[in-house]
Structure formats: C-alpha cells, structure tokens
Amino acid sequence: MRRVQADAVLNRPLALSDARAAVLQHMLRTAGVTALFDDDGDFWSGAPLWNEGGIAVIGIGGMLIAGKLGWGYPYVTGYGDIAERLEEALNDQSVQAIVLYIDSPGGMVSGLFDVADRIYQARSIKPIVAILADEAYSAAYALASSAQTITVPRTGGTGSIGVLMLHTDISRMLDEAGINVTVFRYGEHKAEMLEVEPLTDGAKTRTQEVIDRLGEMFIQLVARNRNLDPQKIRDMKAETFLGEDGVKLGLADAVMSPDAALLDLQANLN
C-alpha cells in the first residue's frame, strides 16, 4: 500500500482551501500522523491524458502534491505528472488545443509556481483552456489562471488565493504522558518546527515572513496570468467565489458546464 505521509502537508507552505485545510486537521486528530491518503480505491496512473478529437485533456484532481506520483488521480495529482502530460500534448502534432480539466481544492506550494509558469509559457505554443469540473481553489486556481481562459460551472468555485501552513504541537500531550523529549541542536534555528516542543516567538515570526513572501508571489502570478491589479487580488483576502461571482471579479471568463465548455472549444477549433 502506498501512502502520502502527513509530513507532506505539516510544516510546509500550502495553497489550499480553508475547507480542505479543516478536513486535514480533523484527519490528523483522528488518524494521527500515519497517513492522509491510501491507494485502496480505483485511480488513474498519474495525471491522465485523453485525446478528444484533437483536444488533449489533462486531468487535475484532488490534493496537489510536489513531484511525480505516477498514481492517485482523481484523489491526488503530482505537479510532475501534470508537467509531463503537458509536454506530451505540446509535442503531439495531432493536438490542436489543450484542456486543463480541474477539480481540486489546491495543495502544496512546492513545485506549484514552476508548473504554472510552464503552462503560461506554453499557451503561446498551443491554445490552453481551463475547464473546471467543479472547483479550482488556491494552488489549483494558480494552475487554472495560467491558461488563456477559464470556465466554471454555476455551482463551482474559484479563488482562495493565499498560503497557509499547519503546525502540530504535541508537547503538552507528551508531558501529560510522562514523556520528556530532549532536542540537541547545532545552530539556533535548527529544526525549530518540531512538534515535540512549543514554537518560539522567533520561529512564529520567521515562518509568517515566509508565508507572506509566498503569498505575494501567488498574488503576482495571478495578476500576470489574469491581467488583474495585484491590489484587487489582495483585497479578496483569499476568499472563495461561487460560479458567476468569480467571473464578475475576473477570476474566470464564463459560467459553463464542463460538457458545454468542451463543445464550445471544439466548435471554435472547427
């Protein structure tokens, strides 16, 4: 059984919707830190790639994770798998246009901006559109914004343009269990995010500075991709927006069902 370990999301910057972050927190409380996902269910190998009459459709679903997973869709998708499928579609002479078919609450920041930049660059080679099956929040929205156009279902969502980090402090639980952990360090700031001891004020400040820098990188990326004023995006305060509301704010271009969006693209190509 393959597992995505909890350390893939703890103490790491995440571009994830608030709702999914709350789910992760609950899973950690109830299941501990053994795993967040397993692969007992049916799934595709990596990010799937379909060819629909000259249109390459790249599936992007579930939690977005750094690297190449080679498994897990639609529950987990690796940025490396997305990048690989993108290059395949770009190099396929039979492909006239590329669709990012997205239904994801977001995921890890690590690896995100590189893939988003590649999508943005690639849209000068072939038309690239993002068709939301339902939601594209946070990291998933960063990918969607890199396409030339975005369609969202009327009950789907966009936004959550922000960054967060989760840290678990189990020091009090260890104290109550009579367990004392001694940490030896070379370097004052070495391993200052350990869960076995409370965070220092300095660690909190330094971590927030990193989150702020990554958040601003996210703002600038979306501003470039969607030709929006960065301050307008900051003023959204990482809020999520339903269907038409996202279109009004410039986060998407049209409210359409996935099927209608694909038919519209096919008609434009023909």
PDB file of C-alpha atoms in Angstrom, residues 51 62 74 92-93 96 104 107 109 128 149 174 183 185 207 216 225 237 239-240:
ATOM      1  CA  ASN A  51      -7.322  12.994 -26.716  1.00  0.00           C
ATOM      2  CA  GLY A  62      -7.767  16.117  -5.645  1.00  0.00           C
ATOM      3  CA  PRO A  74      -8.535  11.772  -9.020  1.00  0.00           C
ATOM      4  CA  ASP A  92       1.796  15.685 -30.208  1.00  0.00           C
ATOM      5  CA  GLN A  93       1.192  17.031 -33.718  1.00  0.00           C
ATOM      6  CA  GLN A  96      -4.681  21.395 -31.647  1.00  0.00           C
ATOM      7  CA  SER A 104      -9.167  20.383  -6.856  1.00  0.00           C
ATOM      8  CA  GLY A 107      -2.268  21.568  -2.375  1.00  0.00           C
ATOM      9  CA  VAL A 109       3.259  25.314  -2.798  1.00  0.00           C
ATOM     10  CA  ILE A 128      -4.724  26.160 -23.429  1.00  0.00           C
ATOM     11  CA  THR A 149      -9.447  31.138 -20.489  1.00  0.00           C
ATOM     12  CA  LEU A 174       3.822  14.214  25.902  1.00  0.00           C
ATOM     13  CA  VAL A 183      16.468  18.083  21.464  1.00  0.00           C
ATOM     14  CA  ARG A 185      20.980  21.276  18.128  1.00  0.00           C
ATOM     15  CA  THR A 207       7.517  31.338   9.469  1.00  0.00           C
ATOM     16  CA  GLU A 216       2.817  37.775  -2.528  1.00  0.00           C
ATOM     17  CA  ASN A 225      -1.915  35.477 -15.704  1.00  0.00           C
ATOM     18  CA  LYS A 237      -8.316  38.177   1.209  1.00  0.00           C
ATOM     19  CA  GLU A 239     -11.919  34.305  -0.243  1.00  0.00           C
ATOM     20  CA  THR A 240     -13.613  31.680  -2.409  1.00  0.00           C
TER      21      THR A 240
END
